[in-house]
mmCIF file of C-alpha atoms in Angstrom:
data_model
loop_
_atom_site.group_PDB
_atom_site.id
_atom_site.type_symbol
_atom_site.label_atom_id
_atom_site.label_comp_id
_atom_site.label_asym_id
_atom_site.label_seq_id
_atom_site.Cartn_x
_atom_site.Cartn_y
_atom_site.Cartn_z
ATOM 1 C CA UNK D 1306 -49.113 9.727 39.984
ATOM 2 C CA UNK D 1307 -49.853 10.785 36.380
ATOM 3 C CA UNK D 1308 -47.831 13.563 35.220
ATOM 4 C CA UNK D 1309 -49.602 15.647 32.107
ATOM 5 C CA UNK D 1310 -46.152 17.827 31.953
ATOM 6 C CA UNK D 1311 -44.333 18.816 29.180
ATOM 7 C CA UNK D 1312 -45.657 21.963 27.677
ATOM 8 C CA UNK D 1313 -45.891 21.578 23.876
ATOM 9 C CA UNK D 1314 -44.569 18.255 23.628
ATOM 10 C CA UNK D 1315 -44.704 17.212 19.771
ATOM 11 C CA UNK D 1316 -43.736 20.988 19.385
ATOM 12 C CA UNK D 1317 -40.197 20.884 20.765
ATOM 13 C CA UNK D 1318 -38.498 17.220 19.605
ATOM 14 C CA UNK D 1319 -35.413 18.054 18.305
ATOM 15 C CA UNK D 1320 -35.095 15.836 14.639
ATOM 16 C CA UNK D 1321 -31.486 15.070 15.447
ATOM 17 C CA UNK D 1322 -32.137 13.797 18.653
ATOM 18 C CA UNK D 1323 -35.201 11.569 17.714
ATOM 19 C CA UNK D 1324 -33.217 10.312 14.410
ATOM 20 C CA UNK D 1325 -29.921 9.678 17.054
ATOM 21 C CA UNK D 1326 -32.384 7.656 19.849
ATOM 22 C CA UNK D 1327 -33.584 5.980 16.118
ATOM 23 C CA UNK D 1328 -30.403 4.978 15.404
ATOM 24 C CA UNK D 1329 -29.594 2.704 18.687
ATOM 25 C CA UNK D 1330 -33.109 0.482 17.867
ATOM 26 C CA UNK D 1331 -32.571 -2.729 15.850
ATOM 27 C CA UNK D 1332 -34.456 -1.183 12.801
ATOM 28 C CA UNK D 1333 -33.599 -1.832 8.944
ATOM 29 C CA UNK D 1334 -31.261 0.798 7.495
ATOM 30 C CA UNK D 1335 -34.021 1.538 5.002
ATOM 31 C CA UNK D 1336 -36.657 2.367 7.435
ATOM 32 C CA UNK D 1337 -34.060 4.639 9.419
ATOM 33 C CA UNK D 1338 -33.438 6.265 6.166
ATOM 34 C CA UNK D 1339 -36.791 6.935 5.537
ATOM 35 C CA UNK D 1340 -37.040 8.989 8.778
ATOM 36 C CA UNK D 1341 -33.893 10.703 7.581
ATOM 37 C CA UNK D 1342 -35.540 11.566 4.680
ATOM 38 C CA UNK D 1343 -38.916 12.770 6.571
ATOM 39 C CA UNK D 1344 -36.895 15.200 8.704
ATOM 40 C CA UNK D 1345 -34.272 16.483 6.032
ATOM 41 C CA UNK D 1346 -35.504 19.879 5.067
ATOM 42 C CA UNK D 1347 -38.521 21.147 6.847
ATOM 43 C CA UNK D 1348 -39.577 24.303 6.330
ATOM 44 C CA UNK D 1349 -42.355 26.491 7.354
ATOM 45 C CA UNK D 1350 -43.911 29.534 5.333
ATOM 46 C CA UNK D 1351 -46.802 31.948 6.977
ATOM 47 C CA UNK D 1352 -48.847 34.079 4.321
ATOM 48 C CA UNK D 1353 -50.526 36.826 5.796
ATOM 49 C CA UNK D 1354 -52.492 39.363 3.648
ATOM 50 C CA UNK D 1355 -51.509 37.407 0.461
ATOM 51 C CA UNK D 1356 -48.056 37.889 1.417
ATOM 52 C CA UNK D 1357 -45.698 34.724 1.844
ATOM 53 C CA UNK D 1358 -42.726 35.335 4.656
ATOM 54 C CA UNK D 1359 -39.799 33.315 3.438
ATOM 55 C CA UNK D 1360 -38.878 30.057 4.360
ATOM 56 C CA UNK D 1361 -37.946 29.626 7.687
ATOM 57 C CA UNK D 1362 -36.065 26.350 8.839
ATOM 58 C CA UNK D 1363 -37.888 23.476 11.181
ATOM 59 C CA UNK D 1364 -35.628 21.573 13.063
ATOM 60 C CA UNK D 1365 -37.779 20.220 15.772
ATOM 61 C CA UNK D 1366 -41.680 18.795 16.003
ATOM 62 C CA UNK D 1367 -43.140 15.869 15.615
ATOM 63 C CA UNK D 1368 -46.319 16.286 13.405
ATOM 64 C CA UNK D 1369 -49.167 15.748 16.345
ATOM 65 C CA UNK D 1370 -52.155 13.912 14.813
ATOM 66 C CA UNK D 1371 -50.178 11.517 12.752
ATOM 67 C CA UNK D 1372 -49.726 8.244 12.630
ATOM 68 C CA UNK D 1373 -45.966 8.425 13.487
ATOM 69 C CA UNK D 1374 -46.135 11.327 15.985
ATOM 70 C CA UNK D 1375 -46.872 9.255 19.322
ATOM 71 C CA UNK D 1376 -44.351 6.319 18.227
ATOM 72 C CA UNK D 1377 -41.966 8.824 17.899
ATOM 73 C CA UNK D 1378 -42.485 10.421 21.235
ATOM 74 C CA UNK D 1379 -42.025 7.071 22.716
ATOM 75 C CA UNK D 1380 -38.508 6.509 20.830
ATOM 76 C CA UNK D 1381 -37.605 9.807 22.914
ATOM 77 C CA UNK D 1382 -38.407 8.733 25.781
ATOM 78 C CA UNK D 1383 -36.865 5.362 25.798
ATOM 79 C CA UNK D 1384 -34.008 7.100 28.105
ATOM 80 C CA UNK D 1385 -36.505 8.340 30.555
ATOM 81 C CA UNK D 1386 -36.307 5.853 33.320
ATOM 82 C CA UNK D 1387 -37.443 5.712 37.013
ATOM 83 C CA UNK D 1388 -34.291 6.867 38.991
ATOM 84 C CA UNK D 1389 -34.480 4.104 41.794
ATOM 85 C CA UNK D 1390 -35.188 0.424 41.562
ATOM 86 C CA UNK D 1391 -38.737 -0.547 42.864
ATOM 87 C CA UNK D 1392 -40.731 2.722 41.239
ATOM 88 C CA UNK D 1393 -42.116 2.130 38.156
ATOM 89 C CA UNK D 1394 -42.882 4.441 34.924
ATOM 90 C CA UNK D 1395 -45.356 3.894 32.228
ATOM 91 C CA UNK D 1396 -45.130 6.334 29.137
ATOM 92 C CA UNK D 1397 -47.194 6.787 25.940
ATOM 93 C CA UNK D 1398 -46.746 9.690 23.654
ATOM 94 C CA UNK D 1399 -46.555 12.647 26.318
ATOM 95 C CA UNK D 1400 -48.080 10.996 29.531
ATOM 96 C CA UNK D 1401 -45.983 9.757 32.029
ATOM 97 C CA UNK D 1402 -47.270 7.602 34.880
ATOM 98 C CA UNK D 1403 -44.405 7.521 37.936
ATOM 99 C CA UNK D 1404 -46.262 4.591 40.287
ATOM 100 C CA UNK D 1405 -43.910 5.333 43.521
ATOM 101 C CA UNK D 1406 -44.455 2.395 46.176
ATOM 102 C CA UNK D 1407 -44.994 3.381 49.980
ATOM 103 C CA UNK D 1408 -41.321 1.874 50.842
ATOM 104 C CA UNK D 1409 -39.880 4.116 48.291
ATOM 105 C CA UNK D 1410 -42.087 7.664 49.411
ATOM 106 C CA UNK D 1411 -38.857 9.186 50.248
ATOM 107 C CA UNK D 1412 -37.885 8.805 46.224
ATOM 108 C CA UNK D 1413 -40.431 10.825 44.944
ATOM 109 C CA UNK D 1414 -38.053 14.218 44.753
ATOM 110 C CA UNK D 1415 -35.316 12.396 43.178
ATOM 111 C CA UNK D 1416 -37.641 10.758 40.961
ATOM 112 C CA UNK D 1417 -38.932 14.662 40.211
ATOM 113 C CA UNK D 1418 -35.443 16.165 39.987
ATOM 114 C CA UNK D 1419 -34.373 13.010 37.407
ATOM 115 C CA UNK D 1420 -37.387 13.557 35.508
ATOM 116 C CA UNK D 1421 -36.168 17.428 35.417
ATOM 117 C CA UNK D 1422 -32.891 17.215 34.223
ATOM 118 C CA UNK D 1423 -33.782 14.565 31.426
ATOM 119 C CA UNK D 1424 -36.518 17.111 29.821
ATOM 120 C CA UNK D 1425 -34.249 19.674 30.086
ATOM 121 C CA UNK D 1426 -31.963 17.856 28.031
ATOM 122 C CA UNK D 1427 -34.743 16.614 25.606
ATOM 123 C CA UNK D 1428 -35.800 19.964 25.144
ATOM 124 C CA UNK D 1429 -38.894 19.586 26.627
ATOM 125 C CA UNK D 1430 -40.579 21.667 29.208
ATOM 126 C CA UNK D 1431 -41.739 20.355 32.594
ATOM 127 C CA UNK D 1432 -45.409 21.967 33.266
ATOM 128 C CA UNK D 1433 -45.291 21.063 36.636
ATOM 129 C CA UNK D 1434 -49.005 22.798 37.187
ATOM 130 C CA UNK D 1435 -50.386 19.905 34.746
ATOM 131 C CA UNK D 1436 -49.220 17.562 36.925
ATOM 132 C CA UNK D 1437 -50.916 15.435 39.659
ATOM 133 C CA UNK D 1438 -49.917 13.170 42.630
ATOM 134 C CA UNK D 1439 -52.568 10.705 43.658
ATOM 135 C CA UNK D 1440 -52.055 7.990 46.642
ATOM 136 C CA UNK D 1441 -53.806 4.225 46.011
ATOM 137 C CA UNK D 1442 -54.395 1.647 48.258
ATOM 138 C CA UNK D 1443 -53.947 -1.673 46.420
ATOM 139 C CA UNK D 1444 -57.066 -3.520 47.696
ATOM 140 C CA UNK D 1445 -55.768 -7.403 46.694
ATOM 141 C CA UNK D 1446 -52.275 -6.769 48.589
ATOM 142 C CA UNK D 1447 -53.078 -3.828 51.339
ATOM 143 C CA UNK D 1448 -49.978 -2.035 49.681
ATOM 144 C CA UNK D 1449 -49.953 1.791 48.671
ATOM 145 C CA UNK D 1450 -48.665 3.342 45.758
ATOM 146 C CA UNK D 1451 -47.800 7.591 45.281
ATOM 147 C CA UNK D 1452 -48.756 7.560 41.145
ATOM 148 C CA UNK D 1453 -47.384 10.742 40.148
ATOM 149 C CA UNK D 1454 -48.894 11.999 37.220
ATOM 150 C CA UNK D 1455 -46.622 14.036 34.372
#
């Protein structure tokens, strides 16, 4: 199944959450400060008729389109995990692949409900009308796999 899910993906990572998933990764001290540094002080302005609106504060986003924006995504979602042994998830920026074998079909809702609760707490939004469920027969082994796409 690939899921195509979270609405506005790069929009909605909070910076202290992505600097505190940063901070458990075996990086150098100076590269962790450097995404300190990136994410200290954002701030957005809008002019509109020659008028500027004051600054207003960004505390979440990952800049989509640059180089660090799908790395990022991926450091976010090194907590998303399949819920039960055997099923199998494969991420990059914000697609999620859930491959669900045939043994484990009666997963799939916990697998769903897991997938839920950790976007709610990522502050990301499930789109659940991007996503897709697709059945495959493996050809080499005769197995079948629900791929549920986010």
């Amino acid at each position: 199944m690939h899921i195509k899910c979270f609405s506005k993906a790069f929009d909605t990572l909070r910076h202290s959450t992505t600097l505190q998933k940063l901070s458990t990764l075996p990086i150098p001290d100076h590269i962790y400060n450097w995404f300190v540094n990136h994410f200290q002080n954002h701030s957005h302005v809008t002019k509109f008729l020659g008028q500027l609106s004051q600054p207003a504060s960004i505390n979440s986003s990952v800049f989509q389109g640059s180089v660090i924006g799908p790395p990022l995504f991926i450091v976010n979602g090194i907590d998303l995990k399949p819920f039960h042994s055997g099923n199998v998830m494969d991420k990059y920026a914000d697609d999620t692949y859930l491959l669900v074998p045939a043994c484990n079909d009666h997963t799939v809702s916990d697998e769903l409900q897991s997938i839920e609760r950790w976007a709610e707490a990522n502050n990301l939004k499930l789109n659940k009308a991007k996503s897709k469920e697709m059945i495959i027969f493996a050809s080499v082994r005769g197995e079948k796999y629900s791929v549920i796409l986010l």
